[in-house]
Short mmCIF file of C-alpha atoms and ligand atoms in Angstrom, two decimals:
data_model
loop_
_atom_site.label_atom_id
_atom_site.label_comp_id
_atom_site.label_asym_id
_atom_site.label_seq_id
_atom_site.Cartn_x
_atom_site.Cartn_y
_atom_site.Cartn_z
CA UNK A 1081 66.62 -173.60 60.00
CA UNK A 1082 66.09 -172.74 56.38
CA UNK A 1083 64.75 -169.53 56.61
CA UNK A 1084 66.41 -166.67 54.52
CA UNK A 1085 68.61 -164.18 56.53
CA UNK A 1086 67.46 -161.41 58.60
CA UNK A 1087 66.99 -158.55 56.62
CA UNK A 1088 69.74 -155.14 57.97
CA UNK A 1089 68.89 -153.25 60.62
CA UNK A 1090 69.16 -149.32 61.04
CA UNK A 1091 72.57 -148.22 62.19
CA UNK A 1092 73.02 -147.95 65.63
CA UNK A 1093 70.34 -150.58 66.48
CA UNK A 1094 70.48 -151.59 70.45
CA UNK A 1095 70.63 -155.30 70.57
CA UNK A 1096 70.09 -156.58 73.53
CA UNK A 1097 68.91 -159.01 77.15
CA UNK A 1098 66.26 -158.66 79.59
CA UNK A 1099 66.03 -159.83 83.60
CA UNK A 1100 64.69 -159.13 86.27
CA UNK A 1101 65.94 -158.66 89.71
CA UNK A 1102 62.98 -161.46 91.69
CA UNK A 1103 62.97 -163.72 89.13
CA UNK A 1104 67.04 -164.06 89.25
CA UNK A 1105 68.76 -162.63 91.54
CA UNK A 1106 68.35 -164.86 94.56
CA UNK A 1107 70.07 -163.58 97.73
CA UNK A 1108 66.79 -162.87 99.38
CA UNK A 1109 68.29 -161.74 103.19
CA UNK A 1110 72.07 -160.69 101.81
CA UNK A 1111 73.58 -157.37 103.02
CA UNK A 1112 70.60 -155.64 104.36
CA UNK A 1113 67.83 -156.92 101.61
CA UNK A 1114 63.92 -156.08 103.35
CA UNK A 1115 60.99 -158.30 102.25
CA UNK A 1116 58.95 -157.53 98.51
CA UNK A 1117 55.21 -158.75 97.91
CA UNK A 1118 56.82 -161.11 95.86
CA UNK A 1119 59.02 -162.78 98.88
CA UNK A 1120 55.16 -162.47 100.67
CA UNK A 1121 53.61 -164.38 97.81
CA UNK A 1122 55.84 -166.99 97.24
CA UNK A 1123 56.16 -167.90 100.81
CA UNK A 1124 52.11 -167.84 101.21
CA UNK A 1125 50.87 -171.67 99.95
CA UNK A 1126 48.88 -172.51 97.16
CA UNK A 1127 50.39 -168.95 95.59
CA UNK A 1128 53.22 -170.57 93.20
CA UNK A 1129 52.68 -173.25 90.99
CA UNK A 1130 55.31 -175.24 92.30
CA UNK A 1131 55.43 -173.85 95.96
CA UNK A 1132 58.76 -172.50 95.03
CA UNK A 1133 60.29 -169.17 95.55
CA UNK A 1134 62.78 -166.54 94.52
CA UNK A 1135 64.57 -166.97 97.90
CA UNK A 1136 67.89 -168.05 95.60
CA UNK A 1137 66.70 -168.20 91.72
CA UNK A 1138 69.29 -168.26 89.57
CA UNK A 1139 71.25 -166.75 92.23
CA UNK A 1140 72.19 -163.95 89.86
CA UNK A 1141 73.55 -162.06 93.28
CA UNK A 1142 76.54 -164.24 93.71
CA UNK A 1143 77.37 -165.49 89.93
CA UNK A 1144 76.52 -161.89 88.44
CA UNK A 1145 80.03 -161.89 86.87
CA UNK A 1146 79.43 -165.11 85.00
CA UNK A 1147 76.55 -163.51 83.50
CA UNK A 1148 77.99 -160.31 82.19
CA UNK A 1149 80.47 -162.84 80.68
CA UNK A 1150 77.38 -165.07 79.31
CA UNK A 1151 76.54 -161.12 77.94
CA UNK A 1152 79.39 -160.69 76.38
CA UNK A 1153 80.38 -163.80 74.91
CA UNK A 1154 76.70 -163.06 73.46
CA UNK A 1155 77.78 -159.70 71.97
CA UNK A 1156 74.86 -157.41 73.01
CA UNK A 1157 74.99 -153.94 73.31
CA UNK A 1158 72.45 -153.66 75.96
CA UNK A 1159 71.16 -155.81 79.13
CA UNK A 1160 68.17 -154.64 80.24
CA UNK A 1161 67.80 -155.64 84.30
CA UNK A 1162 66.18 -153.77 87.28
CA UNK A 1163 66.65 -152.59 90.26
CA UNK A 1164 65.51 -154.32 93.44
CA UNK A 1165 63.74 -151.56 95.39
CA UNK A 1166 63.97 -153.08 98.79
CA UNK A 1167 67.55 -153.70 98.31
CA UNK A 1168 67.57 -150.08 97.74
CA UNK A 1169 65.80 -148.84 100.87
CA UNK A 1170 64.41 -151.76 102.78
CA UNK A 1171 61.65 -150.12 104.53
CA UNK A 1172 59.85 -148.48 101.27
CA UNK A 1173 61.20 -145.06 102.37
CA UNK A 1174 63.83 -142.81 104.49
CA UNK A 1175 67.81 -143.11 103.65
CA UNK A 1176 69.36 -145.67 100.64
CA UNK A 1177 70.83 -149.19 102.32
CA UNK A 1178 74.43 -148.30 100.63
CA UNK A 1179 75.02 -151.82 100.28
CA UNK A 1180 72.17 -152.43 98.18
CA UNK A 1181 73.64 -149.67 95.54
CA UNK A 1182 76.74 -151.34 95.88
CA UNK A 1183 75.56 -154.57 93.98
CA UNK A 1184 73.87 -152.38 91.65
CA UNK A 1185 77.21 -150.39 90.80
CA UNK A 1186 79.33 -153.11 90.97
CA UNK A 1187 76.86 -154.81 88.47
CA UNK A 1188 76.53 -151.68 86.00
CA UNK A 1189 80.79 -151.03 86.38
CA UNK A 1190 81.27 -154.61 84.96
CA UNK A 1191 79.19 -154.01 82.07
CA UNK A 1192 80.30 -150.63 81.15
CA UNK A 1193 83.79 -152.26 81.49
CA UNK A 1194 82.70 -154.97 78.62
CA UNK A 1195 80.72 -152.55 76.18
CA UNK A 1196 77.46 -153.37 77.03
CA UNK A 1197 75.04 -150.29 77.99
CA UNK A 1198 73.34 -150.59 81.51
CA UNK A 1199 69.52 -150.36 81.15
CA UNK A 1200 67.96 -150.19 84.32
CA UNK A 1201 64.73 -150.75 85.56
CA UNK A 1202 63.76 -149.23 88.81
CA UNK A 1203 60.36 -151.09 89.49
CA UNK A 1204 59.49 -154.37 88.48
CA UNK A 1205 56.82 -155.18 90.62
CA UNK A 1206 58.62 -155.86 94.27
CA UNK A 1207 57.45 -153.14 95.92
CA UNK A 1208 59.16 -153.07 99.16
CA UNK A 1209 56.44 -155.21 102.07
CA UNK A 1210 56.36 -152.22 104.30
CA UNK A 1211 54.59 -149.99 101.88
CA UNK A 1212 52.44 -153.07 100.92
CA UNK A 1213 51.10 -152.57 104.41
CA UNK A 1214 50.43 -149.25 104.18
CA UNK A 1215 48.25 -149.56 101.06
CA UNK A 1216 50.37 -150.18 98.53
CA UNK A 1217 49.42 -148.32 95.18
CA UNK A 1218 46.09 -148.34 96.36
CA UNK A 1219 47.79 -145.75 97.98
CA UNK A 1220 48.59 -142.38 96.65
CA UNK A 1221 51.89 -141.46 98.87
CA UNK A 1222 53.42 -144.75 97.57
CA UNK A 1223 53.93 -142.58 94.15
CA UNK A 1224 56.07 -139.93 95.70
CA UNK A 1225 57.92 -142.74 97.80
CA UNK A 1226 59.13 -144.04 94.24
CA UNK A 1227 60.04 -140.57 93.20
CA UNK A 1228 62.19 -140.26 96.28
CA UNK A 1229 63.97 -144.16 95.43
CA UNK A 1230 64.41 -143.17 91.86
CA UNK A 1231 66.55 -140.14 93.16
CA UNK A 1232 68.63 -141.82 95.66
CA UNK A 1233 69.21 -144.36 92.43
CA UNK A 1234 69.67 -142.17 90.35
CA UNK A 1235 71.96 -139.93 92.70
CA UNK A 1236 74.64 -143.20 92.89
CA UNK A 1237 73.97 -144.16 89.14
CA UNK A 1238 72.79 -141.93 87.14
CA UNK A 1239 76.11 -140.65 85.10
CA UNK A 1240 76.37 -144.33 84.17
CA UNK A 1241 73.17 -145.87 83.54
CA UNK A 1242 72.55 -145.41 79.62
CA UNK A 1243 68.51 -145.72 79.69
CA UNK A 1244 65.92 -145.17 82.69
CA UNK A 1245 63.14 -147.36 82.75
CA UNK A 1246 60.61 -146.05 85.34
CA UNK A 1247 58.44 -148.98 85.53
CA UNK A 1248 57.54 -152.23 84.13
CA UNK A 1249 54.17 -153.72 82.70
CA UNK A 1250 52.00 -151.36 85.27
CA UNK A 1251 49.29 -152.62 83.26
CA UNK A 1252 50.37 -156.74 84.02
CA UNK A 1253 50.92 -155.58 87.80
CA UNK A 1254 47.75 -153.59 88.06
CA UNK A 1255 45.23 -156.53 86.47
CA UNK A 1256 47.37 -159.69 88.03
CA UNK A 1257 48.40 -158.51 90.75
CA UNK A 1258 45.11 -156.36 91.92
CA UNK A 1259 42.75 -156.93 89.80
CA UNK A 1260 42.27 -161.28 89.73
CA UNK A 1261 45.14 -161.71 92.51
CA UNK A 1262 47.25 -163.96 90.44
CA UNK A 1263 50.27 -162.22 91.22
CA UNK A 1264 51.61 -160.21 94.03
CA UNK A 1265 49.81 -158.63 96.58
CA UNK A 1266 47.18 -160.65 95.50
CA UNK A 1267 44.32 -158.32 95.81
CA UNK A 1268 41.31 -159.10 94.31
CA UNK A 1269 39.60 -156.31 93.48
CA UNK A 1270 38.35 -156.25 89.59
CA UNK A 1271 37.71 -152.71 88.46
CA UNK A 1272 38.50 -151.38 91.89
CA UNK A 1273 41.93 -151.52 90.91
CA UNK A 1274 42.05 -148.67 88.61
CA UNK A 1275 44.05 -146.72 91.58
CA UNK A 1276 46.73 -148.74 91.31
CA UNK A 1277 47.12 -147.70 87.22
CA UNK A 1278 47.00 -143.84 88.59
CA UNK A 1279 48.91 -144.18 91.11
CA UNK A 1280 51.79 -146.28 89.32
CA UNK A 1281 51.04 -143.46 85.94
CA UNK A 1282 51.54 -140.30 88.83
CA UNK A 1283 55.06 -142.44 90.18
CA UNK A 1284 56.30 -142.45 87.17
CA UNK A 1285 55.88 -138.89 86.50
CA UNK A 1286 57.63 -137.80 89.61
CA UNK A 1287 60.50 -140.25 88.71
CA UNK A 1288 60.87 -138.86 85.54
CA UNK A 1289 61.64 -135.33 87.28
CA UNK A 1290 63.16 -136.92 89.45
CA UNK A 1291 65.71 -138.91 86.96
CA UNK A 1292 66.23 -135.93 84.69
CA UNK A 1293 67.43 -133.95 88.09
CA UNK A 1294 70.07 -136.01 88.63
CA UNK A 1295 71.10 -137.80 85.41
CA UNK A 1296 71.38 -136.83 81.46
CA UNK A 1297 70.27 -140.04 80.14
CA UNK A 1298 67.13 -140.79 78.47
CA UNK A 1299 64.18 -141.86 80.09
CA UNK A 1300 61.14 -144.65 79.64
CA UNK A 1301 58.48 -146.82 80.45
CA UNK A 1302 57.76 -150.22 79.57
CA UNK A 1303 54.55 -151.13 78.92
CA UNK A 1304 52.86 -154.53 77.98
CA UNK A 1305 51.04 -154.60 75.13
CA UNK A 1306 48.01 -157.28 73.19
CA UNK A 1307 46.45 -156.41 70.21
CA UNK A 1308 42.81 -157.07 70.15
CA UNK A 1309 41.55 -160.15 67.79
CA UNK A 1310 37.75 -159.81 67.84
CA UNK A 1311 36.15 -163.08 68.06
CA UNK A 1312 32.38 -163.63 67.18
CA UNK A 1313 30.34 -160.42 64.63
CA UNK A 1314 27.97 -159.29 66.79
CA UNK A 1315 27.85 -155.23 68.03
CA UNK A 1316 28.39 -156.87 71.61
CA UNK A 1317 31.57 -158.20 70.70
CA UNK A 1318 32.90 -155.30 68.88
CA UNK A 1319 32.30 -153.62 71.81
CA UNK A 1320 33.41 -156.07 73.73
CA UNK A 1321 36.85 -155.42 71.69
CA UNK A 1322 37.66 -152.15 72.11
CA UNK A 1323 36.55 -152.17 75.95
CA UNK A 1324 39.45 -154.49 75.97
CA UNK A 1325 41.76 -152.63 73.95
CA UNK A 1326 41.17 -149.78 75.70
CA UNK A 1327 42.25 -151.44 78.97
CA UNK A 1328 44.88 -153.45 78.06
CA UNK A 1329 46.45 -151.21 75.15
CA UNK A 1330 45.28 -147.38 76.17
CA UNK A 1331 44.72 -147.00 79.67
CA UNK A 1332 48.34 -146.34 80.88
CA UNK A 1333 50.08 -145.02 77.42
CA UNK A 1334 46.99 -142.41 76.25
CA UNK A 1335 47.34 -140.46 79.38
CA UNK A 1336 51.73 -140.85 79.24
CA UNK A 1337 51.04 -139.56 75.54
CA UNK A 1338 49.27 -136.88 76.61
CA UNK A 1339 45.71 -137.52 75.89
CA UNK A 1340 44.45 -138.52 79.23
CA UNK A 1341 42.70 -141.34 80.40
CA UNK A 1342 40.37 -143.58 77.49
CA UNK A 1343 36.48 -141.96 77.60
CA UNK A 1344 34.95 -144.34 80.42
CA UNK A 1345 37.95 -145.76 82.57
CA UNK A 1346 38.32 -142.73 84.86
CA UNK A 1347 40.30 -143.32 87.83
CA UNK A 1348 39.01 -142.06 91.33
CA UNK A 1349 41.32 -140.09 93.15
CA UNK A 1350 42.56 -138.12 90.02
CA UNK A 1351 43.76 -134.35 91.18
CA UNK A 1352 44.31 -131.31 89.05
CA UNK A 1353 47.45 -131.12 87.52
CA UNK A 1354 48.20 -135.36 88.02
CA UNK A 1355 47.55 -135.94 84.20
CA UNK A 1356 50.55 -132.90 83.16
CA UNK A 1357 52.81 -134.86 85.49
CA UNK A 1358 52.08 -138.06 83.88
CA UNK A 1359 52.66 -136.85 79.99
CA UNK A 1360 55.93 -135.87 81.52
CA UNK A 1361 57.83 -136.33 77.87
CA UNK A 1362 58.98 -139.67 77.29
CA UNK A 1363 62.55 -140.24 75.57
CA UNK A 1364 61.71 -143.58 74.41
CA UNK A 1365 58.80 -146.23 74.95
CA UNK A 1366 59.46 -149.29 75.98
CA UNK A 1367 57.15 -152.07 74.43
CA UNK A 1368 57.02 -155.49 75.74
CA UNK A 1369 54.98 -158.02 73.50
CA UNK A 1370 53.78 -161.69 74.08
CA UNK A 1371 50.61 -162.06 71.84
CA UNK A 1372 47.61 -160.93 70.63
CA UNK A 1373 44.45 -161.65 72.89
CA UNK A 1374 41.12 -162.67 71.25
CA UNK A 1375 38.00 -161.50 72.46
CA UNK A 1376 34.08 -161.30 72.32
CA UNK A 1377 31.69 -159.91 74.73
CA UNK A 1378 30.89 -161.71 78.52
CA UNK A 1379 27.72 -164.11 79.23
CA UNK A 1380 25.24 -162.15 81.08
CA UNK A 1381 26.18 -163.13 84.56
CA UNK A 1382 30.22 -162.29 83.91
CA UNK A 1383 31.18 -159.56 86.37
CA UNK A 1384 33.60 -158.66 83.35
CA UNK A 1385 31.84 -156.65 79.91
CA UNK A 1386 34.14 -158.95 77.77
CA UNK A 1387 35.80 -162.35 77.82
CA UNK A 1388 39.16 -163.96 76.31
CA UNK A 1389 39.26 -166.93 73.92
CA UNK A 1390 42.14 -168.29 73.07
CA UNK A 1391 43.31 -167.77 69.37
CA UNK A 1392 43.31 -170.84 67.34
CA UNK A 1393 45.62 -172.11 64.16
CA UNK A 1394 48.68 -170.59 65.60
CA UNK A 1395 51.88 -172.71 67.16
CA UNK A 1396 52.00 -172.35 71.02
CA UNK A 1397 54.90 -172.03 73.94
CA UNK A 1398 55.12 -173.89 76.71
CA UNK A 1399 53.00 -171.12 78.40
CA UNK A 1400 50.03 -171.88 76.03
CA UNK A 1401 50.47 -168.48 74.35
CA UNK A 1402 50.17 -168.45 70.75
CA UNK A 1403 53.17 -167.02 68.13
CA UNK A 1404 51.75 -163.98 66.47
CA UNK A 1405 54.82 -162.49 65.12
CA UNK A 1406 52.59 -160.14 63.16
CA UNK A 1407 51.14 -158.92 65.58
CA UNK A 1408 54.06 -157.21 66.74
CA UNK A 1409 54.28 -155.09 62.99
CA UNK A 1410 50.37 -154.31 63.55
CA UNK A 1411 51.48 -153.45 67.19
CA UNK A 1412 53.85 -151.10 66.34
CA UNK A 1413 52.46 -149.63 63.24
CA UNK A 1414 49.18 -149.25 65.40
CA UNK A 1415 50.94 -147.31 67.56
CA UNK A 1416 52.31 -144.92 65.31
CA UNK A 1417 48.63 -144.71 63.38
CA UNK A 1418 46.96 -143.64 67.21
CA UNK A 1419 49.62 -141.42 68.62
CA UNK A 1420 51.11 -139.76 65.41
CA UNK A 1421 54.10 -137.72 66.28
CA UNK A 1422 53.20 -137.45 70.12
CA UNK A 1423 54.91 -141.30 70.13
CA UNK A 1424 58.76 -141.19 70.94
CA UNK A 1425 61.18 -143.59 69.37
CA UNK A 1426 60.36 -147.19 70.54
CA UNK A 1427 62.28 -149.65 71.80
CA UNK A 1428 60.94 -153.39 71.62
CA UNK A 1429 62.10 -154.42 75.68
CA UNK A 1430 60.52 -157.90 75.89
CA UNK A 1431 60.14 -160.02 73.32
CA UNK A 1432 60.49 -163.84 73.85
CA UNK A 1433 58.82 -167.20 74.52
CA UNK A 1434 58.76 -170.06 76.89
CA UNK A 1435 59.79 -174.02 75.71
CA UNK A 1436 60.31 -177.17 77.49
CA UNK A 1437 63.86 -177.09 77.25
CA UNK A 1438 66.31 -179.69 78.63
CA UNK A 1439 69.79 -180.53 78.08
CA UNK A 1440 70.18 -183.73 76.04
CA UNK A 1441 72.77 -186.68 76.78
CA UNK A 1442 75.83 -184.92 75.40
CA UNK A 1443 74.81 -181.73 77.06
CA UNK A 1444 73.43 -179.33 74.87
CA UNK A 1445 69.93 -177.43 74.96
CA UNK A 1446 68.46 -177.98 71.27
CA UNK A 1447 65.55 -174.71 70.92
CA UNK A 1448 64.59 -174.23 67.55
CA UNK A 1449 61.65 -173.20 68.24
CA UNK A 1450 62.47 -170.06 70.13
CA UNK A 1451 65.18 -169.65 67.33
CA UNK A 1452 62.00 -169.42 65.10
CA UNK A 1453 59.93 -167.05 67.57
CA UNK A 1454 62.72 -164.56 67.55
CA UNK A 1455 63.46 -164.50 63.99
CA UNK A 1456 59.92 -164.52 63.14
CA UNK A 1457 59.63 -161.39 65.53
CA UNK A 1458 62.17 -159.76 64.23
CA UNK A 1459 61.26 -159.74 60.69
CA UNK A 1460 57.80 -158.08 62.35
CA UNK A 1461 60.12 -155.18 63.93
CA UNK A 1462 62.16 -154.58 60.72
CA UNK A 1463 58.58 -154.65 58.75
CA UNK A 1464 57.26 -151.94 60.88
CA UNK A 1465 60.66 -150.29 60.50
CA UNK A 1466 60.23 -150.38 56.53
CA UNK A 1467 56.62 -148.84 57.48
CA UNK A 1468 57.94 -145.79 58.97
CA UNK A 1469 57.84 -147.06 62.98
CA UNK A 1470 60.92 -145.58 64.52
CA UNK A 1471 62.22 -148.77 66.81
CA UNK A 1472 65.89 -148.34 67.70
CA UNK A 1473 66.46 -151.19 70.18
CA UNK A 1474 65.47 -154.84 70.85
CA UNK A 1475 65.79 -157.16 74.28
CA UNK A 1476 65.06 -161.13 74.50
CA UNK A 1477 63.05 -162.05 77.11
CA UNK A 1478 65.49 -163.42 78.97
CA UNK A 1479 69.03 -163.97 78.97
CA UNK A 1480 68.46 -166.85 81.87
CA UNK A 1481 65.91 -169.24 82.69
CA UNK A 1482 64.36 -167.67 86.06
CA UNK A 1483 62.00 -167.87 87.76
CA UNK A 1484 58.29 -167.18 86.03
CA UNK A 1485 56.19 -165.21 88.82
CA UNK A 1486 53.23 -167.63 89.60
CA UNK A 1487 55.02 -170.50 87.35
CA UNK A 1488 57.75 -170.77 89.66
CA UNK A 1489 60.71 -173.00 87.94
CA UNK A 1490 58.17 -174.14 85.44
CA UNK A 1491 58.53 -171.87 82.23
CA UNK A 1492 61.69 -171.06 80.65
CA UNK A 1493 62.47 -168.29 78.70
CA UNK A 1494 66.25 -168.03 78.34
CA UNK A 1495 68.94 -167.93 76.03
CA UNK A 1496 70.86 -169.41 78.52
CA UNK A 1497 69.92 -172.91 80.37
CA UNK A 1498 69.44 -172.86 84.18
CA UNK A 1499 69.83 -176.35 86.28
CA UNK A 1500 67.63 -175.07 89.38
CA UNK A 1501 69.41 -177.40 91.77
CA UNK A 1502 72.60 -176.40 90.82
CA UNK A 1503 72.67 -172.75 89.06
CA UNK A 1504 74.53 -174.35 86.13
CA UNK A 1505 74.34 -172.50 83.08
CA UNK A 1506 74.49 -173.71 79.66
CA UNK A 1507 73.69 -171.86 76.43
CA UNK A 1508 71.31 -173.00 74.17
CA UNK A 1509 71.52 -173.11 70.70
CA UNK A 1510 69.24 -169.90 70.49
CA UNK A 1511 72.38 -168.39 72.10
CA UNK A 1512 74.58 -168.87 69.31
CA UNK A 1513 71.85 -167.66 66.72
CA UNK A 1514 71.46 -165.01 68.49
CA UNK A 1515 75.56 -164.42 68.91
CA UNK A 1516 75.61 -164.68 65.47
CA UNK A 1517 72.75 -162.45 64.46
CA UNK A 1518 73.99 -159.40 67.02
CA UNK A 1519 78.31 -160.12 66.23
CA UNK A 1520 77.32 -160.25 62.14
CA UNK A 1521 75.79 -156.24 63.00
C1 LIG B 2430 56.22 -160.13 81.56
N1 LIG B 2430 50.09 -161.96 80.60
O1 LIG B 2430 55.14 -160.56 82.32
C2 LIG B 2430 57.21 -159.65 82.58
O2 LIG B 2430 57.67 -158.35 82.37
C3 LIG B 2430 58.33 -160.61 82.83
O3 LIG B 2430 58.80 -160.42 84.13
C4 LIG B 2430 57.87 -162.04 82.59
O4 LIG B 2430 58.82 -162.99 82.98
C5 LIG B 2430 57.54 -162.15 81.10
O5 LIG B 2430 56.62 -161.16 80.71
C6 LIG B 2430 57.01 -163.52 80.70
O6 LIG B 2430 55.79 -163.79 81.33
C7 LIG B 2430 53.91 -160.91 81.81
O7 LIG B 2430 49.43 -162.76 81.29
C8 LIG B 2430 53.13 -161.73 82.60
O8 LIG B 2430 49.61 -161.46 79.54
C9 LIG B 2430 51.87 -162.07 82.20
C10 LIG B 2430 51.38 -161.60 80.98
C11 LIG B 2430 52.16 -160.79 80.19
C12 LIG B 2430 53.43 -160.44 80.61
#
């Protein structure tokens, strides 16, 4: 790497990890666990890439105290991990499986112990089976179930967790996972999906009361975001464009920012008083960023008003998604330009890219590419900083290898090698860049 040195951060910066509890945690049955979608999913064929599942991961459960020392021989100040909600209550609802909280404590104890501030999230997207089968978040009582698991949460952790995250990526877990069924449940329901955006918006509401009953700390939610490239001039795919942007970028934060739903996506099932409980304030957004998405309008016979190309003359992961590290500035300087002052401080919680890694004959994982992707995005974040964004905090995407959702074992995104067979772990040179970058602050 030639490339000049990072430009300084603002004091106080949070630099830190993300996880998340399916994709490492592994110890699908231990101490009371109940079934997610995602156990569902994986275990339904044809559903994973590789017909594997998150039955043992990177069995994060039983080795969690090599990876807070993996954290701390990395020097962040933050991991960023959530909270498995049918660990939590196993049924979707009624009183908190103590042994569940226990890992969860015993997990956020360790890292308070090493310096490194517990960020939790409390859904990310395992909704507990049982309240799959009663409609899931097609379902408006699944919202105030969430409100009740974010209080018995908070209620065991909430004078020691240093940032709430409500939920994670609605918008990834709405379109995926309802809307073209590539992810858990699996519905496939196109634009009848929208109640699963109000529902998930109205949950997080009632968590947020919910969290600030119990616990001082500040509160979030983390939201995917893609800025729009339009591809092709004509009016139809301008239009095209912002139909698109206004699905994938406004839907969930215009009405958390208190400017209610985008004119034309109106959710059925919307009551009086919902949207006040949704623009709940916000402490902090979370932003999680990939790339930009390029788009132009649909052929006739599409059953979708727009269609995505994929964005050419940029390098590309492992996952086929091109590095944009601009469009993380224009992200975040686009946010500021739309929501003014209503926009809280941000805080950048994914932000990472999947490689082909593999350890070579003496051992080590060579990545320079991801070393590239993160300083690239970095220099973005500090831009928009310079451009009067307030970001305070950034997380990797991910501290481990894990396992990728409908990639299975496939795509890795850690810092931090995973043999699958084994649950070795073996930093990768990104690591010590990293290390370095975060100790030299
Ligand atoms: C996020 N897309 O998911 C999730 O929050 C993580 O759990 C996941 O591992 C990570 O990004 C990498 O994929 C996404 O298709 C899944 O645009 C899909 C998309 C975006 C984010």
């Amino acid at each position: 790497m030639t490339t000049a040195p990072l430009p300084p951060f603002p004091a106080g910066f949070r630099w830190g990890v993300s996880t998340s509890a399916y994709q490492i945690e592994g110890g699908a049955d231990a101490d009371g666990r109940g079934p997610s979608i995602w156990d569902t999913f994986a275990h339904t064929p044809g559903r994973i890439v590789d017909g594997s599942t998150g039955d043992v991961a990177c069995d994060h459960y039983h080795r969690h105290a090599e990876d807070v020392a993996l954290m701390a021989g990395l020097g962040v100040s933050a991991y960023r991990f959530s909270i498995s909600w049918p660990r939590v209550q196993p049924g979707g609802g009624g009183p908190a499986n103590p042994a569940g909280l226990d890992f969860y404590e015993r997990l956020v104890d360790d890292l308070l112990a090493t310096g490194i501030d517990p960020v939790a999230t409390l859904f990310h997207w395992d909704l507990p089976q049982p309240l799959e089968d009663a409609g899931g978040w097609l379902h408006r009582d699944t919202a105030g179930r969430f409100a009740e698991y974010a209080d018995l949460v908070a209620a065991r952790l909430g004078d020691r967790v240093k940032l709430w995250i409500t939920l994670n990526e609605p918008f990834i877990h709405m379109s995926l996972g309802h809307g073209t069924g590539v992810h858990a449940p699996g519905r496939f329901l196109l634009f009848d999906a929208f109640p699963v955006a109000h529902h998930q918006l109205l949950a997080h509401g009632l968590a947020v009361a919910a969290l600030r009953a119990r616990s001082s700390s500040p509160v979030a939610i983390a939201n995917n975001y893609s800025p729009v490239v339009p591809r092709g001039d004509t009016d139809a795919d301008r239009a095209a464009g912002l139909a698109y942007d206004a699905l994938h970028n406004r839907l969930f934060t215009d009405p958390l920012l208190g400017l209610g739903y985008p004119p034309g996506i109106a959710p059925a099932g919307v009551r009086d008083g919902d949207l006040d409980v949704i623009a709940a304030p916000l402490d902090v957004l979370g932003v999680n960023y990939y790339n930009p998405t390029g788009i132009r309008a649909a052929e006739e016979d599409s059953p979708l008003p727009f269609e995505l190309v994929p964005l050419e003359g940029h390098p590309r992961t492992a996952f086929d998604w091109p590095v944009v590290p601009d469009g993380l500035r224009d992200l975040l300087t686009g946010l500021k330009e739309r929501y003014g002052d209503a926009l809280p401080p941000i805080q950048v919680t994914e932000s990472g890219c999947a490689y082909d890694d593999a350890p070579d004959a003496e051992g080590r994982v060579h990545d320079p590419e991801r070393i590239a992707y993160l300083d690239g995005h970095l220099r973005a974040v500090r831009e928009a900083i310079d451009a009067g964004v307030d970001v305070t905090g950034y997380f990797v995407w991910s501290l481990l290898d894990n396992w990728e959702w409908a990639e299975g074992f496939t795509k890795r995104f850690g810092l931090v090698h995973v043999d699958f067979a084994t649950g070795a772990r073996t930093p990768k040179s990104s690591y010590a860049w990293y290390r370095d970058l975060v100790t030299r602050r």
